[in-house]
CSV table of C-alpha atoms and ligand atoms in Angstrom, one decimal:
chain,number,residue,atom,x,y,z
W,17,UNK,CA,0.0,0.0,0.0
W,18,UNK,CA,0.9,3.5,-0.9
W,19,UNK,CA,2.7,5.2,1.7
W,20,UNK,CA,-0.6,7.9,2.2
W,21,UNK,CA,-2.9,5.2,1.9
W,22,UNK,CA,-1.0,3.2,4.7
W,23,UNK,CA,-0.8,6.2,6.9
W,24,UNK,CA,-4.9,6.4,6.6
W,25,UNK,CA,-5.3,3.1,7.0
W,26,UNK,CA,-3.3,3.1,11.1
W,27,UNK,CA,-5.8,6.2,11.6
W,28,UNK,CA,-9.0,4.2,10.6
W,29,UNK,CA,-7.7,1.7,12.8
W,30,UNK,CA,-7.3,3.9,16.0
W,31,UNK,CA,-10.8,5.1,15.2
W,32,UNK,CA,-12.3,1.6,15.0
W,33,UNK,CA,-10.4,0.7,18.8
W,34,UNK,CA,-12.1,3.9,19.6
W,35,UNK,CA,-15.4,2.4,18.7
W,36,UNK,CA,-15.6,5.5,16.2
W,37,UNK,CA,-16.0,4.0,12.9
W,38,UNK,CA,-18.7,5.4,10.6
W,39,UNK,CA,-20.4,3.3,7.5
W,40,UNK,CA,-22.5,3.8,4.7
W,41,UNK,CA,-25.8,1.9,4.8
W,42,UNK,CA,-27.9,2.3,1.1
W,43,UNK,CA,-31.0,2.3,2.0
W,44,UNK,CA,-33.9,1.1,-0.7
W,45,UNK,CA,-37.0,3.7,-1.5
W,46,UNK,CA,-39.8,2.1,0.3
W,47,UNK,CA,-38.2,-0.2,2.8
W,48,UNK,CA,-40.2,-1.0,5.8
W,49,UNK,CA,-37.8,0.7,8.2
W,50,UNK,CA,-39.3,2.2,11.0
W,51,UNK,CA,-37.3,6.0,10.7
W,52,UNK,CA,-36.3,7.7,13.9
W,53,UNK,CA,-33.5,8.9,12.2
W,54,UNK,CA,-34.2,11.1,9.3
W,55,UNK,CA,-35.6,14.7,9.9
W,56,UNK,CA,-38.6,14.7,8.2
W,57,UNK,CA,-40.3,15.8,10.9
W,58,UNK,CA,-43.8,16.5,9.3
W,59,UNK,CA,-44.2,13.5,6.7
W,60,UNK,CA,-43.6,16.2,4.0
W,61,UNK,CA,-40.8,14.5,2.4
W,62,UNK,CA,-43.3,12.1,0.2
W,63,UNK,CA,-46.7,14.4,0.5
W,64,UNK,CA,-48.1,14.0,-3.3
W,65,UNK,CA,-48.1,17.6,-3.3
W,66,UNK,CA,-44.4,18.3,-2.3
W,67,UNK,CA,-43.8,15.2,-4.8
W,68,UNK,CA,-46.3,16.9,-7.6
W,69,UNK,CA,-45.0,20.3,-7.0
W,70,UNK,CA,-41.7,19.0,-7.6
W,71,UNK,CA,-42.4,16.8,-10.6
W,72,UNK,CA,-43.8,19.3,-12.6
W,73,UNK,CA,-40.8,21.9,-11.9
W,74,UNK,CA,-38.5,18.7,-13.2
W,75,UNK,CA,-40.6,18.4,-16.5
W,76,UNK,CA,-40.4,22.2,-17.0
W,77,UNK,CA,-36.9,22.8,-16.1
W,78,UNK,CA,-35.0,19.8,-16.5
W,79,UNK,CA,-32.8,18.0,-14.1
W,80,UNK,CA,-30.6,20.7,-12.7
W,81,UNK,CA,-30.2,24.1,-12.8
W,82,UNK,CA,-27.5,24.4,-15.2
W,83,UNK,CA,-25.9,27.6,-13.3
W,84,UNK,CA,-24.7,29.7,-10.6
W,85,UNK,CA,-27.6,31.9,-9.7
W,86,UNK,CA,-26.1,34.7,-11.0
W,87,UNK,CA,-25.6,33.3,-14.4
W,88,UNK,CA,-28.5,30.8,-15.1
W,89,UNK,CA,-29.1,29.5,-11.7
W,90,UNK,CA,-32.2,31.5,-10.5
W,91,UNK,CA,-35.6,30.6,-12.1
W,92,UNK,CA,-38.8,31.3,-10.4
W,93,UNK,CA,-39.3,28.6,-9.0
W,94,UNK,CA,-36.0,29.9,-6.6
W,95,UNK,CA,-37.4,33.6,-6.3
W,96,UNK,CA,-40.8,32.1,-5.8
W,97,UNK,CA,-39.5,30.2,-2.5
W,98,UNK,CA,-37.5,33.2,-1.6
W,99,UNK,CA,-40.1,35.5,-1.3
W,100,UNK,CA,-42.6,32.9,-0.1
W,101,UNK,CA,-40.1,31.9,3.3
W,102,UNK,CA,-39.2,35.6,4.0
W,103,UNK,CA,-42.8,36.0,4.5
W,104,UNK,CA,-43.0,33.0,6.7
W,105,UNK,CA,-40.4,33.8,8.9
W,106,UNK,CA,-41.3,37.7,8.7
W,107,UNK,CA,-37.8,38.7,7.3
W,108,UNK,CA,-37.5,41.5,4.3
W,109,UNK,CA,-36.0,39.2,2.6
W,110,UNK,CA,-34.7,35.4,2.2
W,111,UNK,CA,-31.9,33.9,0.2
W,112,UNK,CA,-31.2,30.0,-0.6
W,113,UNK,CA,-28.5,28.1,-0.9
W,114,UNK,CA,-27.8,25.0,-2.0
W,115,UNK,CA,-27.3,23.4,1.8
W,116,UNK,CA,-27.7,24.7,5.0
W,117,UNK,CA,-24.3,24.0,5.4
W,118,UNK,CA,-23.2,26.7,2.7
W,119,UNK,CA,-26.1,29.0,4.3
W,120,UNK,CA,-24.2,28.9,7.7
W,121,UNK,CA,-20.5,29.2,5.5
W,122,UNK,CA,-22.0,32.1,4.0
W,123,UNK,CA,-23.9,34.0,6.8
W,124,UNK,CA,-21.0,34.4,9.0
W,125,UNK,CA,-18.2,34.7,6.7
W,126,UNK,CA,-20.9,37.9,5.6
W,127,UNK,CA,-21.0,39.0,9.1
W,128,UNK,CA,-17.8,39.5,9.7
W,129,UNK,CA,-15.3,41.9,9.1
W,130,UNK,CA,-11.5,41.9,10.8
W,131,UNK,CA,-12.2,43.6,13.8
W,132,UNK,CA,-15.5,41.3,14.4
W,133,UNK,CA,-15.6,39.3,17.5
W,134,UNK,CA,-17.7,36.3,16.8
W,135,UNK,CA,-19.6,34.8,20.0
W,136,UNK,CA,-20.6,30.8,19.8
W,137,UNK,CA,-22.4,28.6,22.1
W,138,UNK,CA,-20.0,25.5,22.7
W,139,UNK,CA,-23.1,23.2,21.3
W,140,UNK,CA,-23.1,24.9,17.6
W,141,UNK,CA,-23.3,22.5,14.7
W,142,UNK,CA,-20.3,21.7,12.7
W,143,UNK,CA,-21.5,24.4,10.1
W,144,UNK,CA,-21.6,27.4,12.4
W,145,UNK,CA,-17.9,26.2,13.7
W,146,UNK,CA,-17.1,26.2,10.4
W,147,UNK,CA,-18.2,29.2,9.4
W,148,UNK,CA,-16.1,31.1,12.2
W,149,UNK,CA,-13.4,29.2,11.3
W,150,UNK,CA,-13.2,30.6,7.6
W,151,UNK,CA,-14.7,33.6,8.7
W,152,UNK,CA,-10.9,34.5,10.0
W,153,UNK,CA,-12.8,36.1,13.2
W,154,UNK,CA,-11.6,35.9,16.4
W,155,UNK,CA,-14.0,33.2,18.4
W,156,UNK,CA,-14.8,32.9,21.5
W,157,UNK,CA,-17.0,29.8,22.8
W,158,UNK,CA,-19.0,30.1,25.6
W,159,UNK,CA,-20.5,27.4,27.5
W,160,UNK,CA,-23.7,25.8,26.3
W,161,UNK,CA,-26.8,28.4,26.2
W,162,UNK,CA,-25.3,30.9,28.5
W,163,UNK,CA,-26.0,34.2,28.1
W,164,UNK,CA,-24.2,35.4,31.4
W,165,UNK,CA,-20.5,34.3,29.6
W,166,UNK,CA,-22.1,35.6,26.4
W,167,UNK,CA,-22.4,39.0,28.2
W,168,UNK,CA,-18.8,38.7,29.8
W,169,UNK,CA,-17.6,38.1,26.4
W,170,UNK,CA,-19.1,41.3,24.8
W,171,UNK,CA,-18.1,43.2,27.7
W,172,UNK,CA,-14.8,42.1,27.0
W,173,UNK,CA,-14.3,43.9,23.8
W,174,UNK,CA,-16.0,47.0,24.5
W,175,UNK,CA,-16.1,49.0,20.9
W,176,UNK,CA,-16.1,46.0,18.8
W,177,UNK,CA,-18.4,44.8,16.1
W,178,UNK,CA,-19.8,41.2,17.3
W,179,UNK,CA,-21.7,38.7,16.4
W,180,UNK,CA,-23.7,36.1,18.9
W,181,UNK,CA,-23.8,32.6,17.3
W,182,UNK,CA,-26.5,30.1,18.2
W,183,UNK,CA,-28.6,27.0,17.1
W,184,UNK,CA,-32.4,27.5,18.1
W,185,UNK,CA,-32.9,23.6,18.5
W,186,UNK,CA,-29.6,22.2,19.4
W,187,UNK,CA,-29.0,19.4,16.6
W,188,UNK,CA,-28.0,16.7,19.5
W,189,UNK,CA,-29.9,17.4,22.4
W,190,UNK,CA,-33.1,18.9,21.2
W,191,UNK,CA,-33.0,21.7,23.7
W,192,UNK,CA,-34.0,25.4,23.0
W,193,UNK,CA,-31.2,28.0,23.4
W,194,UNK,CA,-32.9,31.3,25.6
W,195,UNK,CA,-33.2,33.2,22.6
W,196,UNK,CA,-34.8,36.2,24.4
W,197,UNK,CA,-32.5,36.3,26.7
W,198,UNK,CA,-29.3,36.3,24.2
W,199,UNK,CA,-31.0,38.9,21.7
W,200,UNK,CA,-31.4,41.2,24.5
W,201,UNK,CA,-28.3,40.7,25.5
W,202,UNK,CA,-26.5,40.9,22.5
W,203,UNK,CA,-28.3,44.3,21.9
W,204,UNK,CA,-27.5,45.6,24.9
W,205,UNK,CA,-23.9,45.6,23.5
W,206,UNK,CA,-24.2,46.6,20.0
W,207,UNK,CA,-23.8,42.7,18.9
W,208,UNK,CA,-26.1,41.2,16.6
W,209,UNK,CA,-27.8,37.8,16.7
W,210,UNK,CA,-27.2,35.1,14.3
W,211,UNK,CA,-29.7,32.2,15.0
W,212,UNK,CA,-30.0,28.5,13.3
W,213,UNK,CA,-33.1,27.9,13.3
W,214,UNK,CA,-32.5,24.2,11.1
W,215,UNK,CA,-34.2,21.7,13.8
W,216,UNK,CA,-37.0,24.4,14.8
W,217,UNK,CA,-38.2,25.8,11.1
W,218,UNK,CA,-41.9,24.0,11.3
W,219,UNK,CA,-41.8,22.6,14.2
W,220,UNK,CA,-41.9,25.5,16.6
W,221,UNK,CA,-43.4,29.3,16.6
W,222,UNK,CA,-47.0,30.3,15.2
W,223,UNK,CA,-47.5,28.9,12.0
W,224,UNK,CA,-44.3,26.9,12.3
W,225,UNK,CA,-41.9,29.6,11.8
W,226,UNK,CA,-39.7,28.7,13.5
W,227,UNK,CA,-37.3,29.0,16.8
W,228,UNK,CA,-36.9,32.7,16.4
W,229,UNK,CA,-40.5,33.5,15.6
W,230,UNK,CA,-41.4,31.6,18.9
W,231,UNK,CA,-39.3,33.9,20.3
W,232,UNK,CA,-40.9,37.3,19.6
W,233,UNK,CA,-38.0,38.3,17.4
W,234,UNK,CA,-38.9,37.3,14.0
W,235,UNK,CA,-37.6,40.9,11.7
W,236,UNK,CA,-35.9,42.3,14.4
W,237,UNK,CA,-33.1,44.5,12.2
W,238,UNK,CA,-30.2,43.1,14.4
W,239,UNK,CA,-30.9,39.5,13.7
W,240,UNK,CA,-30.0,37.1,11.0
W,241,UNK,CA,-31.8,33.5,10.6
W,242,UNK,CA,-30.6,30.8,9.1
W,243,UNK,CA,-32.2,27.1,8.3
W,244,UNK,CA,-32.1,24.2,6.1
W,245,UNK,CA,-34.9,23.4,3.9
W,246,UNK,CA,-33.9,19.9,4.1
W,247,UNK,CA,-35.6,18.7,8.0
W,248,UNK,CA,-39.0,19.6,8.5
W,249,UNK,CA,-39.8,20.7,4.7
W,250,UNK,CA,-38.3,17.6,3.6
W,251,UNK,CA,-36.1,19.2,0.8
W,252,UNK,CA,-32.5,20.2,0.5
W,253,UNK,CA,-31.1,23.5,0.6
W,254,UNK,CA,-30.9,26.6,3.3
W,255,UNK,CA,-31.3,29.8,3.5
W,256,UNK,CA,-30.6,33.0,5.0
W,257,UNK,CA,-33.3,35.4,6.1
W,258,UNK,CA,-33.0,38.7,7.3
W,259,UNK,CA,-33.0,42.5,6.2
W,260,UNK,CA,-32.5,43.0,2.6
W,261,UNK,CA,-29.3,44.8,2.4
W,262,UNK,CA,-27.9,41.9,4.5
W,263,UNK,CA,-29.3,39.7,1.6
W,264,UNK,CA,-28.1,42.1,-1.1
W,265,UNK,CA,-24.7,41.7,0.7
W,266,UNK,CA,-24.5,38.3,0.6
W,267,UNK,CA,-25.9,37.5,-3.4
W,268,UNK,CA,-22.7,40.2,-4.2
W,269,UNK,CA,-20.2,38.9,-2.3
W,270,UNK,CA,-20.9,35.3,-0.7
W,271,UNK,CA,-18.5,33.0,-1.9
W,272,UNK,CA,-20.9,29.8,-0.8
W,273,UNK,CA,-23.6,31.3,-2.9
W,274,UNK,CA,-21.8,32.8,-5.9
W,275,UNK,CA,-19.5,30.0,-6.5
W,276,UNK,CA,-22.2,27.6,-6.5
W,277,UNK,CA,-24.6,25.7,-9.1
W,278,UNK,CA,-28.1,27.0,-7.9
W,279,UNK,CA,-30.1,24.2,-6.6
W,280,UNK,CA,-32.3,22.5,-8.4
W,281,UNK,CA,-35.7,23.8,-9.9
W,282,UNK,CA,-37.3,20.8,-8.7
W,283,UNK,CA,-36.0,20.6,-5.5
W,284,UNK,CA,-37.1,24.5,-4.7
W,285,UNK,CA,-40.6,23.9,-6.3
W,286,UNK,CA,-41.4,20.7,-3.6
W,287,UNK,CA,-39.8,22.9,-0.8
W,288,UNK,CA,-42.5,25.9,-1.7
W,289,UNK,CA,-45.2,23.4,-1.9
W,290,UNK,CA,-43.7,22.0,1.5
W,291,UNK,CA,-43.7,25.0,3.0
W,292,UNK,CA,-47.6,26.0,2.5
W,293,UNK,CA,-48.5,22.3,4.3
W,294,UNK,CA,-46.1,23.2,7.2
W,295,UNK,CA,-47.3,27.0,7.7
W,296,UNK,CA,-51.0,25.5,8.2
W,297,UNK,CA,-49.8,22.5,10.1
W,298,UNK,CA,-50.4,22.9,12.9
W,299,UNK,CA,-52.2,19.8,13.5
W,300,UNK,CA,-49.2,18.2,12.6
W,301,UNK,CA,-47.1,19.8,14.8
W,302,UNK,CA,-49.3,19.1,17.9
W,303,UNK,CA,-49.0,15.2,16.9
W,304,UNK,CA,-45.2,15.8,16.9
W,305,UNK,CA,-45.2,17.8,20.2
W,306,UNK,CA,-47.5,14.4,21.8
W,307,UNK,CA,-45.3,12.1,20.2
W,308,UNK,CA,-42.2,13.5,21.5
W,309,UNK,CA,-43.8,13.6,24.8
W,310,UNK,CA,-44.4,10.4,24.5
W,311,UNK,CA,-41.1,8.5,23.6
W,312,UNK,CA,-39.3,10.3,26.7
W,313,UNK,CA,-42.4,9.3,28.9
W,314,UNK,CA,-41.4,5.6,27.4
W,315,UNK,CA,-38.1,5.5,27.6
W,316,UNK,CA,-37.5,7.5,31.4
W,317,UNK,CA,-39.9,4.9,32.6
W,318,UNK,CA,-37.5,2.6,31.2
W,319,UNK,CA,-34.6,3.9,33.5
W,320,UNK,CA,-32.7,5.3,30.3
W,321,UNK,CA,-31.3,8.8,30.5
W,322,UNK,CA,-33.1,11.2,28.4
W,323,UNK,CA,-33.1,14.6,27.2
W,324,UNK,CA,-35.8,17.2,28.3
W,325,UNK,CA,-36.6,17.7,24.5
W,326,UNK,CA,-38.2,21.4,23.1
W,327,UNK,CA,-38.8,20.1,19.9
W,328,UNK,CA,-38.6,16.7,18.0
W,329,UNK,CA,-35.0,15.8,18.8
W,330,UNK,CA,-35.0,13.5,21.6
W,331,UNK,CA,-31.4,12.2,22.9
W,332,UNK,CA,-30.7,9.3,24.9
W,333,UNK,CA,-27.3,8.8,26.5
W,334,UNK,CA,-25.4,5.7,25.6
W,335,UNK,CA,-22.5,4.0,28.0
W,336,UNK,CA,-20.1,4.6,25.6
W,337,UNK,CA,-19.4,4.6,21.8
W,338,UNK,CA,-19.1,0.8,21.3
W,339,UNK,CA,-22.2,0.5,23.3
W,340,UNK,CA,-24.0,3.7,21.0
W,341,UNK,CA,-23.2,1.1,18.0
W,342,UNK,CA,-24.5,-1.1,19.4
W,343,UNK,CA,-27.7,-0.5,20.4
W,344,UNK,CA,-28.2,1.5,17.2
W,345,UNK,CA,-27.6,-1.9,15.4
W,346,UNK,CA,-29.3,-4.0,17.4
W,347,UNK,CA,-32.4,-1.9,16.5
W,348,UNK,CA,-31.6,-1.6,12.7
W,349,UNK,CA,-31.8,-5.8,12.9
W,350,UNK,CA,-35.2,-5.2,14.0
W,351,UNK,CA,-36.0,-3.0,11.2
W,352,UNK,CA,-35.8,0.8,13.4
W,353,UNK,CA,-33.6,3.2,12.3
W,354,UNK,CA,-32.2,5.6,15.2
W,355,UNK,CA,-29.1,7.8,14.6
W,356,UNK,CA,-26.2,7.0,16.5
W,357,UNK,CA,-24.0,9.9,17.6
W,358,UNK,CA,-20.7,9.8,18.6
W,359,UNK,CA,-18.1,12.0,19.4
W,360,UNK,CA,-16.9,14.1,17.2
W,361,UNK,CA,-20.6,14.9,16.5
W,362,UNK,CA,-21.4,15.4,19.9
W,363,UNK,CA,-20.5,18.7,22.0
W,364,UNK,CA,-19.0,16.6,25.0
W,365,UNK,CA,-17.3,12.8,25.3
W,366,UNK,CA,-20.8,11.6,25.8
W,367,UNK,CA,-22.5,8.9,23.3
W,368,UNK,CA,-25.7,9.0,22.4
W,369,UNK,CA,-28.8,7.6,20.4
W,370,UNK,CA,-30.7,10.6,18.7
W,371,UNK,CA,-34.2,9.8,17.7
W,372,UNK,CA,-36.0,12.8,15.4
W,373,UNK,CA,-39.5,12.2,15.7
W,374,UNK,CA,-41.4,12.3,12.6
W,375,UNK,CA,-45.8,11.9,11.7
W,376,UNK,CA,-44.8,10.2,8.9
W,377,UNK,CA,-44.2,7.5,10.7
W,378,UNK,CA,-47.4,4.9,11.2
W,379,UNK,CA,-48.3,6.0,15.0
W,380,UNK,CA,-48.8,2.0,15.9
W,381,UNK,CA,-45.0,1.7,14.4
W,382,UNK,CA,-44.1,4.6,16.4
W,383,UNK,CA,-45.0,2.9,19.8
W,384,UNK,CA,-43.6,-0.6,18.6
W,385,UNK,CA,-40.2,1.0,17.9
W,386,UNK,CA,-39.7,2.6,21.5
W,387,UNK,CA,-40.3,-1.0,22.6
W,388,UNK,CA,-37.3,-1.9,20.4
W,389,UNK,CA,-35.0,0.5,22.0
W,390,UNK,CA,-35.6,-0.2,24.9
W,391,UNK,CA,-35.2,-4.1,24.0
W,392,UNK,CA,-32.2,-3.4,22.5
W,393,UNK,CA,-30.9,-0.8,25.0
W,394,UNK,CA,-27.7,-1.9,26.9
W,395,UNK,CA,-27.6,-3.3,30.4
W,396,UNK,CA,-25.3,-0.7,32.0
W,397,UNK,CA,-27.5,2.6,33.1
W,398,UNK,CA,-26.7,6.1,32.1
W,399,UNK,CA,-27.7,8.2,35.7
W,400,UNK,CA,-30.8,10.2,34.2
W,401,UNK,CA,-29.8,13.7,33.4
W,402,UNK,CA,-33.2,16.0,33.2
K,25,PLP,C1,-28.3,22.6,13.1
K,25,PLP,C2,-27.9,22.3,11.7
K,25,PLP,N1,-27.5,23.3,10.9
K,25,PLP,C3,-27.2,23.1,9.7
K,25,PLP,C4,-27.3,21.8,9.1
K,25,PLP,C5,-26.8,21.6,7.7
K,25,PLP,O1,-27.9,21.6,6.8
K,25,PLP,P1,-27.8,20.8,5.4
K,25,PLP,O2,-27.9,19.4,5.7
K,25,PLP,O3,-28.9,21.4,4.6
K,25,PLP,O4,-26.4,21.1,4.9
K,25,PLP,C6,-27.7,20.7,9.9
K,25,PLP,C7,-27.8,19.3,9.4
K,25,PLP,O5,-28.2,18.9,8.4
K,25,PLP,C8,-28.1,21.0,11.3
K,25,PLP,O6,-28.5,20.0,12.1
């Protein structure tokens, strides 16, 4: 073997002794999985009308969008969604990216300048790490959803532009950052607010809109939203919502959006159909809300150590990584699908299973599969957290 490919090779072995290996499992359209996995929180991924929507765009404009959307990227079907989720979330304006990934890249590189101070809950998805990483900005972390250090921060560079950085929903623990708490703080010192809103869009806030609406902030000037299209609206993509000169800002100079095929037609047509079933579910998202309920009612009662979820995320701790695979295989073998996190995708050492509630999901199947994880679930007792 190569001399490279030998050196990979004794790292992929340290990260199997570590119990950190990752695989890809293909999985077939229509299997009879049970998903407690995915993120389609709502059921919207197949709705025939997200599915129609999307079909007809495809048959109009072909498979892709053959450009940047500044060349030939941006049809109407793009300024269509645009217009139709800065309404939603009550933003002048909304642009989308092709991820939410490159919607984070893009939103704080844009925030920035050299003197910027960037602020970031020690919980923030890779993406927002990311993005003050190639943003160049000095970073400082504070602990998870604190807004006491985020206020020591600040005060610590009196005079400086900054920028708070938070997830609404944290990805791996389901729990709600105190938005109210950090916008007023971050005003208080001339900072603004930049707020993920990726595991909260339709889940939480009137008319679904999300983490910061539910918050009473939705078009304040000093905050930015971000989310990705591709959770509870079943899509792909992200966007960036907030005032429009921000928005102008980033279509001139964001590298993750100009440098970019546009995503496709299709893709933004079933999000916009998506979208209109999600801002009048609210049905849906009191089925989620019970649901949720339910599987940490099930599982505490079980002894295992669960989150105290604010959305659809619900995270149960795991003894350790070899034991998270585990159990996470163990219920795949009887045909439920839970994600398995692990550290580096988890904020501390700690293991865990993370299961995303969805509607889609049969409600019978639903209450069968909490049976299986706690079947499956491994002798050895996590202490309960709250
Ligand atoms: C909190 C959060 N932000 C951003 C992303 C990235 O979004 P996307 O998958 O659209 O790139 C994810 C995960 O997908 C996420 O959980």
């Amino acid at each position: 073997m190569a001399d490279w490919l030998a050196g990979l090779h004794r790292r992929a072995e340290l990260r199997a002794k570590a119990g950190l290996t990752r695989r890809l499992r293909p999985r077939a359209a229509g299997d009879a999985v049970v998903d407690l996995a995915g993120n389609d929180y709502l059921g919207l991924a197949t709705h025939p009308e997200v599915t129609g929507a999307a079909a007809q765009a495809l048959s109009a404009y072909g498979l892709g969008a053959t450009g940047s959307r500044l060349v030939r990227g941006s049809t109407d079907a793009h300024h269509g969604l645009e217009a139709a989720l800065a309404d939603w979330l009550g933003t002048d304006a909304g642009l989308v990216f092709s991820s939410g990934y490159l919607a984070n890249l893009g939103a704080v590189r844009a925030l920035t300048q050299p003197r910027t101070l960037l602020v970031s809950d020690a919980h923030n998805h890779a993406s927002l790490i990311d993005g003050c990483r190639i943003s160049g900005a000095e970073t400082v972390v504070t602990p998870h959803a604190d807004p006491a250090a985020v206020a020591r921060a600040l005060a610590a560079a009196p005079g400086r532009p900054a920028v708070v950085v938070t997830e609404s929903v944290f990805s791996v623990d389901g729990d709600l950052a105190p938005l109210a708490e950090l916008h007023a703080v971050a005003r208080r010192h001339g900072a603004l607010l930049l707020v993920d809103d990726a595991h909260a869009l339709g889940v939480l806030g009137p008319a679904g809109a999300g983490g910061v609406a539910a918050a009473g902030l939705a078009g304040a000037p000093d905050v930015v939203v971000t989310a990705t299209l591709s959770k509870a609206l079943g899509g792909a993509g992200g966007v960036v919502a907030g005032p429009a000169e921000f928005v102008r800002h980033l279509v001139e100079t964001s590298r993750t959006f100009i440098f970019d095929t546009a995503p496709p037609p299709a893709v933004a047509a079933g999000v916009r159909a998506a979208l209109r079933l999600a801002r009048a579910g609210d049905g849906l998202r009191a089925e989620l809300a019970d649901r949720a309920d339910r599987a940490v009612a099930r599982l505490r009662a079980a002894g295992l150590a669960v989150s105290a979820p604010d959305a659809a995320v619900v995270s149960v701790t795991a003894p350790g990584p070899e034991a998270a695979t585990a159990w996470a295989a163990d219920c795949a073998d009887k045909g439920v699908a839970v994600g398995c996190f692990r550290p580096p995708s988890t904020p501390d050492s700690r293991s865990r299973l993370r299961l995303t509630i969805s509607v889609g999901v049969d409600r019978a199947d639903f209450e069968r599969a909490l049976d299986v994880i706690v079947e499956c679930a491994p002798g050895e007792r996590v202490e309960v957290t709250s």
